[in-house]
Structures are given as C-alpha cells and as structure tokens.
Short mmCIF file of C-alpha atoms in Angstrom, two decimals:
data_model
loop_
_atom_site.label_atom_id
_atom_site.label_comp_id
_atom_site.label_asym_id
_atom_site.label_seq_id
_atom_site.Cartn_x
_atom_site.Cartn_y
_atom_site.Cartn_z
CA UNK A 7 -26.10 14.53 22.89
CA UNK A 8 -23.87 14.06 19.75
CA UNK A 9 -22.27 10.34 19.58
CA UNK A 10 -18.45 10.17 20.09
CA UNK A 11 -15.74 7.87 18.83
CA UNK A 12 -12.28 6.61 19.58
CA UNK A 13 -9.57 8.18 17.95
CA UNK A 14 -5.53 6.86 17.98
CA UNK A 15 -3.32 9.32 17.33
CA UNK A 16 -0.89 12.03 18.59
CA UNK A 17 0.46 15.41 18.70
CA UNK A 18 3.61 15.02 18.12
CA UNK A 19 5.65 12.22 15.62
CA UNK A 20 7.74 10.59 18.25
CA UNK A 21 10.01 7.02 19.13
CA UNK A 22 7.59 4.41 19.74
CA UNK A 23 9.32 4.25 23.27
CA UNK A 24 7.67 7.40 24.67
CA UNK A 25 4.81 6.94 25.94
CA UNK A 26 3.25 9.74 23.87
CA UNK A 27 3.95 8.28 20.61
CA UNK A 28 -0.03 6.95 20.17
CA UNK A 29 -2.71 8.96 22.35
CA UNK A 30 -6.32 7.63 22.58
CA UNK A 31 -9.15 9.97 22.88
CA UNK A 32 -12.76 10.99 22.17
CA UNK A 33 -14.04 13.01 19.27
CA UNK A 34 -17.46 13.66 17.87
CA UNK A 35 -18.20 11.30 15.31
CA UNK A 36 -18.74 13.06 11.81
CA UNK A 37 -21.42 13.10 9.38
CA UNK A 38 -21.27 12.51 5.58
CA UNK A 39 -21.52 14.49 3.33
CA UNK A 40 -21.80 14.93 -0.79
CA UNK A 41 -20.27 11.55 -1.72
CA UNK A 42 -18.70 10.79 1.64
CA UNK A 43 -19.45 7.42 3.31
CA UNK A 44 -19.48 6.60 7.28
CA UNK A 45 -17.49 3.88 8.05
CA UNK A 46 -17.53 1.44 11.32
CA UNK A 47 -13.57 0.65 11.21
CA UNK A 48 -13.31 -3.51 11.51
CA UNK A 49 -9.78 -4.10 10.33
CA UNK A 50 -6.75 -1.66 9.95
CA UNK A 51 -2.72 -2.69 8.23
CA UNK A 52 -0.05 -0.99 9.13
CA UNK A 53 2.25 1.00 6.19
CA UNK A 54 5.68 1.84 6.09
CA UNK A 55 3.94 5.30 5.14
CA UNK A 56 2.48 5.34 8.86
CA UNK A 57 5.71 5.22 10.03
CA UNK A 58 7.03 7.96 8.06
CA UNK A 59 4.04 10.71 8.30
CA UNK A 60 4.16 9.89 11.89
CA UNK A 61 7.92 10.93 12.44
CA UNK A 62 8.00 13.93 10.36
CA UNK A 63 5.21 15.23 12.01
CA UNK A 64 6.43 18.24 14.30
CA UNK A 65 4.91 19.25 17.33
CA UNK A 66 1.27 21.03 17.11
CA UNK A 67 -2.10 22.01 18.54
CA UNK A 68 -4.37 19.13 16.42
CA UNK A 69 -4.52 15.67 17.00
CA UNK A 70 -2.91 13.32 14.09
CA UNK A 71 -5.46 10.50 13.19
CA UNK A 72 -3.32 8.35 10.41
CA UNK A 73 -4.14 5.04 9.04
CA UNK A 74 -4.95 3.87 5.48
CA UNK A 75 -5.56 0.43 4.81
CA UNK A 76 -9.15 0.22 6.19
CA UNK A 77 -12.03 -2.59 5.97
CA UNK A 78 -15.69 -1.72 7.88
CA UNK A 79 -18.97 -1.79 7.05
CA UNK A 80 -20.98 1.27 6.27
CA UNK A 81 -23.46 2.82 8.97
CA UNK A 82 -24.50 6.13 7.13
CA UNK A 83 -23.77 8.04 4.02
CA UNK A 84 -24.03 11.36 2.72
CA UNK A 85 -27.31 12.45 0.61
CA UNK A 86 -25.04 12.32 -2.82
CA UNK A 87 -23.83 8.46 -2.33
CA UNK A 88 -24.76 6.57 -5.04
CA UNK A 89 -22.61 3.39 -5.17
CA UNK A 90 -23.13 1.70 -2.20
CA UNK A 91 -25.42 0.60 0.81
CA UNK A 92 -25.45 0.89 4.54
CA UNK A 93 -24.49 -2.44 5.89
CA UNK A 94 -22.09 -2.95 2.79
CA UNK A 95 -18.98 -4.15 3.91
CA UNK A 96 -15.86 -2.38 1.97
CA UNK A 97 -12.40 -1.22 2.16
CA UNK A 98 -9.85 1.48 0.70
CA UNK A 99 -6.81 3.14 0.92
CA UNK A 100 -8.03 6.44 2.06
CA UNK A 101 -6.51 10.09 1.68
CA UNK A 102 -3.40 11.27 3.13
CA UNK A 103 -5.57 15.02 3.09
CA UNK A 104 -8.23 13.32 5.88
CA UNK A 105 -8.08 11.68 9.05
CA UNK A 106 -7.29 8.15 8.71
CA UNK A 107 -8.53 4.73 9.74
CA UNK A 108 -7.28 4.33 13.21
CA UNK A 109 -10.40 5.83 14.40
CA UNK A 110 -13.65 3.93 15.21
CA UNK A 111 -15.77 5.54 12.54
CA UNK A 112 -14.27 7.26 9.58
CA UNK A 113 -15.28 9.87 6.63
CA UNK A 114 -14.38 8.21 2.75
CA UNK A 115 -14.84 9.61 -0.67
CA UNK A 116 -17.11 6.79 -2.02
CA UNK A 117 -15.50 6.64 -4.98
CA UNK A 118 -11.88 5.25 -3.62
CA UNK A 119 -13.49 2.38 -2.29
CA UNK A 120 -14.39 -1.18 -3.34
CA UNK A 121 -16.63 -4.44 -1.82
CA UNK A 122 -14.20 -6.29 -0.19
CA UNK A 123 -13.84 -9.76 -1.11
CA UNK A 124 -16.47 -12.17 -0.23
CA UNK A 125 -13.57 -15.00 0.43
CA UNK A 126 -11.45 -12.97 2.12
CA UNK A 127 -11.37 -12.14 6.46
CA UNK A 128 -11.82 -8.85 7.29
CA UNK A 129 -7.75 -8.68 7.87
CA UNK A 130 -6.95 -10.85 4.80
CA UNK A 131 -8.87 -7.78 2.87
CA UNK A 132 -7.02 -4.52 4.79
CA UNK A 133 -3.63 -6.15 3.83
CA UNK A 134 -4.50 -5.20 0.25
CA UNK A 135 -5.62 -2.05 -0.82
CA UNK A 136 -2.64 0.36 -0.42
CA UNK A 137 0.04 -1.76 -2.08
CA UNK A 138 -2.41 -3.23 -4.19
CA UNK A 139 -3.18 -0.05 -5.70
CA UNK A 140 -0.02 0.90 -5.81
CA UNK A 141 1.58 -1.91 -7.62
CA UNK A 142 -1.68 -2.16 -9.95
CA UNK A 143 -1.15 1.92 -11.13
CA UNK A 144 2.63 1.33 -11.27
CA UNK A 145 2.03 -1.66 -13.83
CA UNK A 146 -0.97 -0.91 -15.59
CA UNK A 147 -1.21 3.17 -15.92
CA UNK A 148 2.62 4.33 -15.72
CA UNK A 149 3.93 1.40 -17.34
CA UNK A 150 0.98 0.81 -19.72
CA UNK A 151 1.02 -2.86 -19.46
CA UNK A 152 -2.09 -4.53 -20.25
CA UNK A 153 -4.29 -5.10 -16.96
CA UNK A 154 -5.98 -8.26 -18.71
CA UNK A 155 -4.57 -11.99 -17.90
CA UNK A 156 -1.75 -13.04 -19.95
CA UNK A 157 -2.38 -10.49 -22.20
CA UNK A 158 1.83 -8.96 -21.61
CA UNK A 159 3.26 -12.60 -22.88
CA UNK A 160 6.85 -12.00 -24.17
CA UNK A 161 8.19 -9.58 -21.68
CA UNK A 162 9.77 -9.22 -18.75
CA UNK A 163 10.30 -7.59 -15.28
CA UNK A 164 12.54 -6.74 -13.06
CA UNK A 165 11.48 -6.11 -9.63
CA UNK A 166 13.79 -4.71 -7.34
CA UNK A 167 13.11 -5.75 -3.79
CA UNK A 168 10.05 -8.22 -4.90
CA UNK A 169 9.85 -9.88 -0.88
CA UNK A 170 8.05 -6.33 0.46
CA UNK A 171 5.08 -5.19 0.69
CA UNK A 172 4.11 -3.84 -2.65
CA UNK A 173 6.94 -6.47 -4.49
CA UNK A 174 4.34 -9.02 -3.03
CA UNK A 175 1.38 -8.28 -4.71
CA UNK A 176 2.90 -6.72 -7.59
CA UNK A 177 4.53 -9.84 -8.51
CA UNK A 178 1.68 -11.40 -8.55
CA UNK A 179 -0.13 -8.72 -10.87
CA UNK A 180 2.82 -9.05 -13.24
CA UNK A 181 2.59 -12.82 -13.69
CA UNK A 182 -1.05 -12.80 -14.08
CA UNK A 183 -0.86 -10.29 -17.06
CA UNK A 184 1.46 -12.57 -18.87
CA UNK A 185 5.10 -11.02 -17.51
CA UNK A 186 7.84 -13.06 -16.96
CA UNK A 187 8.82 -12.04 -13.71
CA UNK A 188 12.27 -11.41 -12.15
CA UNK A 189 12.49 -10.14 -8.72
CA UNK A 190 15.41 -9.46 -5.79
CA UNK A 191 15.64 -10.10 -2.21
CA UNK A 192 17.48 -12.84 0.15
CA UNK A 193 18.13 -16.07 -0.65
CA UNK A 194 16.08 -16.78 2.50
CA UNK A 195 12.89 -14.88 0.99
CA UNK A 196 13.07 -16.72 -2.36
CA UNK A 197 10.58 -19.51 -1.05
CA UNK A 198 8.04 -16.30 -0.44
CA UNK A 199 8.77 -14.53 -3.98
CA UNK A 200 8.04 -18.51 -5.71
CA UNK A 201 4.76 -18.36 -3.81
CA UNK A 202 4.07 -14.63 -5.10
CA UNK A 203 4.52 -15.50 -8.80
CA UNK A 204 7.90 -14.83 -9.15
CA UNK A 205 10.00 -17.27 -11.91
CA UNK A 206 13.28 -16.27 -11.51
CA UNK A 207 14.54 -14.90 -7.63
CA UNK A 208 17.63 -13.30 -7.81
CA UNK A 209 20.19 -12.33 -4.64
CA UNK A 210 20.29 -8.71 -4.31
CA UNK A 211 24.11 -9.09 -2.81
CA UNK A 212 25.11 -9.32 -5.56
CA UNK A 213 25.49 -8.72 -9.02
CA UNK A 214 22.41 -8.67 -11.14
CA UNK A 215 23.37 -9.09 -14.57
CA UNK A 216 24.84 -12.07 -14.24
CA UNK A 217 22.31 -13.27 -12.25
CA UNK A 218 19.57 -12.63 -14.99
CA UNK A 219 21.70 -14.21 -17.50
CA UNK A 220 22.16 -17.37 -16.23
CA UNK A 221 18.57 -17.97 -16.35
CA UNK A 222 18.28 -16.94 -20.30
CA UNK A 223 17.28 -13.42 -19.42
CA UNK A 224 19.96 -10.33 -21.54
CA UNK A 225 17.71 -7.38 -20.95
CA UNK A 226 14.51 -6.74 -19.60
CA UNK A 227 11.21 -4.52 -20.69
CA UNK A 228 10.74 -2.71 -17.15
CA UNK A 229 11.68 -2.31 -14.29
CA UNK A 230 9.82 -1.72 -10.86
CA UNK A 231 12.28 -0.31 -8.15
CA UNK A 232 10.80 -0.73 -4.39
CA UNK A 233 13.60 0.98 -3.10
CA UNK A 234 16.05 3.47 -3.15
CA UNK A 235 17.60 2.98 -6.89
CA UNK A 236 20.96 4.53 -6.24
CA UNK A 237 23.02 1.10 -5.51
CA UNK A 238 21.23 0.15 -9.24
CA UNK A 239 21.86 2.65 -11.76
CA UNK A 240 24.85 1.15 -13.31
CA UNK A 241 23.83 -2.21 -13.78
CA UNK A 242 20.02 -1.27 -14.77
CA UNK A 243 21.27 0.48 -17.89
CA UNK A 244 23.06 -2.71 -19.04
CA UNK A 245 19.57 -4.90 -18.33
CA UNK A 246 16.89 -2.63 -19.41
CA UNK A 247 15.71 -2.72 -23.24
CA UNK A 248 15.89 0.18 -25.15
CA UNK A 249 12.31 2.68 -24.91
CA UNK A 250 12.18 0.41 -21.76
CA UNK A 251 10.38 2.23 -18.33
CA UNK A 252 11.62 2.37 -15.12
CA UNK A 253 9.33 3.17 -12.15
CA UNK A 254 10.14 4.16 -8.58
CA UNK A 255 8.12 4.60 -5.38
CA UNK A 256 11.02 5.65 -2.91
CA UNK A 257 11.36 9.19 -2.47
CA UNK A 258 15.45 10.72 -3.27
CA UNK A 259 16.96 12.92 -0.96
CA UNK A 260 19.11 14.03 -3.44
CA UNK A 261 19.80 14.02 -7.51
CA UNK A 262 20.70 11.09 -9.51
CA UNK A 263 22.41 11.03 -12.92
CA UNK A 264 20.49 9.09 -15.81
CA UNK A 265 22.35 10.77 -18.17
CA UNK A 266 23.45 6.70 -19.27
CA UNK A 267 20.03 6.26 -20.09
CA UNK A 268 18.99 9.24 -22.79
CA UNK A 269 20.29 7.44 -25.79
CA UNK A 270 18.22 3.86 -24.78
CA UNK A 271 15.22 6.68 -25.12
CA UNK A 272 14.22 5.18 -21.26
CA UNK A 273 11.11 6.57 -19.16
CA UNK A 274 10.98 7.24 -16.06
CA UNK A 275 7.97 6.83 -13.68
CA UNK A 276 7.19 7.54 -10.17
CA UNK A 277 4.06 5.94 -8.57
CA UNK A 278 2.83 7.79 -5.78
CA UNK A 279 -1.31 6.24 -4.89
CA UNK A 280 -1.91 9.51 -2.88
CA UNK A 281 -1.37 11.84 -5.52
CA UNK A 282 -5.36 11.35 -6.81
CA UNK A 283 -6.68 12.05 -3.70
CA UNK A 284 -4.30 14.93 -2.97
CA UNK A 285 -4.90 16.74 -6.17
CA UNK A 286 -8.69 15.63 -6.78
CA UNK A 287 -7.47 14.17 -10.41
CA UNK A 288 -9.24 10.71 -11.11
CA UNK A 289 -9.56 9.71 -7.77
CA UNK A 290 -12.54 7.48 -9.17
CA UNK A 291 -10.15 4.94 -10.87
CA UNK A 292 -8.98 4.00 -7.35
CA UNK A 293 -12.09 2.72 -6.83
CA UNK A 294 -12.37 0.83 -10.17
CA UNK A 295 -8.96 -0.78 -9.47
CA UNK A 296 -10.09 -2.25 -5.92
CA UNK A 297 -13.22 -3.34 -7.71
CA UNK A 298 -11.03 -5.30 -10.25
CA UNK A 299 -8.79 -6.56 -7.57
CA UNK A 300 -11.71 -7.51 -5.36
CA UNK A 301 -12.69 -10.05 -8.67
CA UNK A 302 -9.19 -11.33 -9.20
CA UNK A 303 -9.18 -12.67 -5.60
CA UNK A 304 -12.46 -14.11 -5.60
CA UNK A 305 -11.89 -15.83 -8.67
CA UNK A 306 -8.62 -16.98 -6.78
CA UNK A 307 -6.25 -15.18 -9.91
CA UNK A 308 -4.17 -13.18 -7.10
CA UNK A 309 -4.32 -13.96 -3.10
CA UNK A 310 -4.10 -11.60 -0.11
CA UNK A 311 -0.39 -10.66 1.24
CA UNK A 312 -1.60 -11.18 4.88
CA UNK A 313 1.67 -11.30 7.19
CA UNK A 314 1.49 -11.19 11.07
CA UNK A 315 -2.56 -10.40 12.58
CA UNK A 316 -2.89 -8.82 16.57
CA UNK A 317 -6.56 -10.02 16.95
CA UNK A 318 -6.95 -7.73 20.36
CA UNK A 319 -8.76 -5.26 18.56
CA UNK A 320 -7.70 -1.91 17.41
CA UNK A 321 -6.04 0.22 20.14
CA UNK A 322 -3.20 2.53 20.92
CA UNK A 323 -1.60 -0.89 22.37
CA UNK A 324 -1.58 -3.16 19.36
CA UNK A 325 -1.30 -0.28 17.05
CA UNK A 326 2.37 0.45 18.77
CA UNK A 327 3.51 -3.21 18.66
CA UNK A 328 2.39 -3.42 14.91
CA UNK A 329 3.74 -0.19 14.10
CA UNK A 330 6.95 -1.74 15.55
CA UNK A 331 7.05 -4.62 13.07
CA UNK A 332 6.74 -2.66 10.65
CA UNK A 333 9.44 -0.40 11.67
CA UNK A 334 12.02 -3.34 11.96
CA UNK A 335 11.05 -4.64 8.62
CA UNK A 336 11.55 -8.06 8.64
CA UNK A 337 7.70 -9.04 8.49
CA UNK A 338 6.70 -10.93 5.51
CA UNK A 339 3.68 -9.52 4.47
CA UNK A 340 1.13 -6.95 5.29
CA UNK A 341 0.93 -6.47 9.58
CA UNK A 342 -2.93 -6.47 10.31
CA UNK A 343 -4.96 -5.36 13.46
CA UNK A 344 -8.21 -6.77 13.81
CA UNK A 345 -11.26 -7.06 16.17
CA UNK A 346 -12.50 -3.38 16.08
CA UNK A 347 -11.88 -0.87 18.52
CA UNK A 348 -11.22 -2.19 21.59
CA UNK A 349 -12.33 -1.44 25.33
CA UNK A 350 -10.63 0.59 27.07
CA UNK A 351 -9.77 3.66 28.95
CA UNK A 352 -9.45 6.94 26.59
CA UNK A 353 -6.78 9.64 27.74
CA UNK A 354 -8.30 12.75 26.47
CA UNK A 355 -5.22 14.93 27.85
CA UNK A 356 -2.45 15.73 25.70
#
C-alpha cells in the first residue's frame, strides 16, 4: 500500500467564515524526482500572498494545496540531488507552480532551498524566507546595492511602509549594507522599525518631505514601496535623487503617470520572488540568497521577524485563525504555525 499524507486546502477561495474555506484530506504522498527533495513539513508562516491566491481562486475540480514559507527536514530525495542530505533540516519559499507547504510532506526544487539556521526554532526560521528573499532581490539585484556589510555607506532609503512584513527584514538588510535607512508607518510602530534597523521613522499621515528634512535628509538614493504607490507619486519625485530607482511589490489595478520622473532619468523596478520559479530563470540564486541569509543570522548580523506562533500543530484549525491575522493586518511580524501536522480527523469529501 502506497503511504498517504495530510493535505489543507480547498476547492474553492472562500470567507474564512464558511466552513469550506480550508478542507483537510488524504493524498498519496509523492516521490522525488531529478533535483526534487521530500520534505517532512515542521513549521509553516502565513503570507499576505496566501490570502490573495486563496480568494481569487474560482470554483474547480482539484484540490488547492498553498503555503510557502516552509521549514522540515528531508526524508527522501530524487536520484539527481546533489546538495543536500536526508535528515538535513532546511527551509524555502517554494513555487507558486506546485503544491505548497500546508501539506505533511512536500515536493521542492533543491536548488530554492537553504540549511536553516542552527540558532534559530523551527518557527523563528519559516518567518524568513519569503520576505527575506524578497527584500534581499529587491535591494541587492533590482536595485544593485552591494549585498556586502557596510559596503552602501553614503546613501539612503526610503522605505515606504517599513513596520510589514517584508519592511521588517528589509530594513534590516539595508542598514547592514551600509544604508541610511528611512522608513514609514505609525507613530505607534516606530519602537518596532528602531528595533529593525531603521534611523529615521517617519509618520505616514502625513507629509513626507518635511518629515525627511527635519532629520538632515533633501533627497534620497531609492526607494522601496511596500504598498500601493499611488498616495506617493507627488512627493517621491521631490525626495528621490536624480538616476535614483524606485521598486514596488504591490500589484496596480490600473495605470499611473511617471511622466514627472523621465527628466530625473528614474528606474523603475518591480520585485516579484515567484517570477524564478514560474519562468525556470535562475531559480538557483534563491537558494544562494537563503544560504547567505542563513549566515547573517547565525552570525547574529540580521534576526528573525517572528510575530505571533499557534504551537497546536499544523491543521485546517490553526491555519484559519492564522490566516485571519494575517487578513486583519495588524500583526507585527511574520504569523507562524508550528508543531507539525496535527491529529486529527481528515474530511476527504468536498
């Protein structure tokens, strides 16, 4: 008889109060292949991502596994796997193309994956690796920045909305390179952004400029917008040095006019971490970059973003009340589930 696993998922994106919106059931576990690595799921975050794939996912046939952040430990691997040992303990960002991590075992291209940190809990490590990865591509690829400590000395950042997720950690990338970092959120967050390497908070209700010059700062070198940049346009083409770069990771649902910033000769990036994986193009460097981050934590250069932990274990139960955090947005931090999969009764109906 073939083993099975737990899956969480569903067959339909809908409101966290129907009782459909997270289904458990049983599946046959897979076997690696190529490069592919088997994974015994440990820990699992929760991404404002989740949230999205899951509601714009329309009714259908096949069951919807999603997850990303991931940490386990590795029980088989496919006959190509060169990188790694079973019994290694790792963690990733996975695919948006494959099932995801809120499964008990789970499928992973070897090469997007990293140890996870000797110093760090299983759910101190699966806060990381999405917005980690994320903020370290936005900084050092798209922005060019050097990825070596204080090796940016002399310029500056602005981050808009520096208290969430990826603002968190890369804050904290951005003052270990050598930026001098500027980021937004609430007055009542500015305690969190100090923590996350931040020099100079700023109130996002209101006016930046001013803001930015009363602590010495005309214009800055780039700009990292965590949200939607519309409300910022204006003002960031009065703050932004010329040949400056602006990069975005909120999607537009409609045009925007940058016409204001041709003749300051200013770039404009979007940072999207699936885009490797969804396109095959260098998906190894994701790897590489969790490798780097796993050093920078060990040698204590950057910490975890760890914000509320259900310890229950992994099941369609704690992965609704997390996914609920998440959804009302006013967790600091990265929301972890931990303990495994947990026992209980599987509903293999629809």
């Amino acid at each position: 008889m073939k083993k099975q696993m737990k899956q969480i998922g569903f067959y339909e994106g809908l409101p966290l109060t129907d009782k459909n919106s997270f289904l458990e059931k049983l599946a046959e576990t897979p076997v690696p292949k190529k490069r592919e690595l088997l994974v015994e799921i440990s820990a699992v975050s929760v991404n404002p991502v989740d949230v999205k794939f899951r509601m714009q996912t329309p009714k259908q046939e096949s069951f919807t596994v999603l997850g990303f952040d991931a940490v386990g430990r590795i029980v088989a691997k496919g006959p190509q796997s060169e990188n790694f040992e079973i019994g290694d303990r790792i963690y990733y960002a996975g695919s948006a193309k494959q099932p995801g991590s809120n499964q008990e075992h789970q499928l992973v291209d070897e090469r997007i994956v990293a140890k996870a940190p000797e110093n760090l809990t299983d759910e101190a490590s699966a806060a990381l690796p999405l917005t980690a990865i994320t903020a370290y591509e936005l900084l050092f690829e798209k922005f060019q920045l050097i990825p070596k400590e204080s090796a940016n000395k002399g310029k500056k950042i602005l981050v808009i909305n520096g208290a969430g997720g990826v603002g968190s950690i890369l804050t904290q990338l951005a003052k270990w390179s050598g930026l001098e970092v500027v980021a937004t959120a609430s007055p009542k967050n500015f305690q969190w952004l100090k923590e996350n390497g931040v020099d100079h908070p700023i109130d996002y209700h209101q006016e930046l400029k001013p803001q930015l010059e009363k602590v010495g700062i005309s214009t800055v070198d780039v700009v990292a917008v965590l949200h939607d940049i519309r409300p910022y346009l204006t003002e960031l083409a009065e703050m932004i040095q010329p040949m400056g770069k602006i990069g975005m990771i909120v999607g537009l649902d409609g045009p925007i006019d940058i016409a204001s910033f041709k003749n300051l000769s200013v770039s404009f990036e979007w940072e999207y971490m699936f885009t490797k994986t969804d396109y095959g193009q260098l998906i190894e460097t994701q790897g590489e970059i969790l490798k780097h981050l796993t050093a920078l934590v060990e040698e204590e250069k950057i910490h975890t973003t760890l914000g509320k932990v259900y310890r229950e274990g992994i099941s369609k139960e704690t992965l609704k009340q997390a996914t609920k955090e998440v959804e009302t947005g006013k967790v600091h931090g990265k929301v972890v589930i931990t303990g495994g999969f947990a026992s209980n009764e599987i509903a293999t109906e629809k």
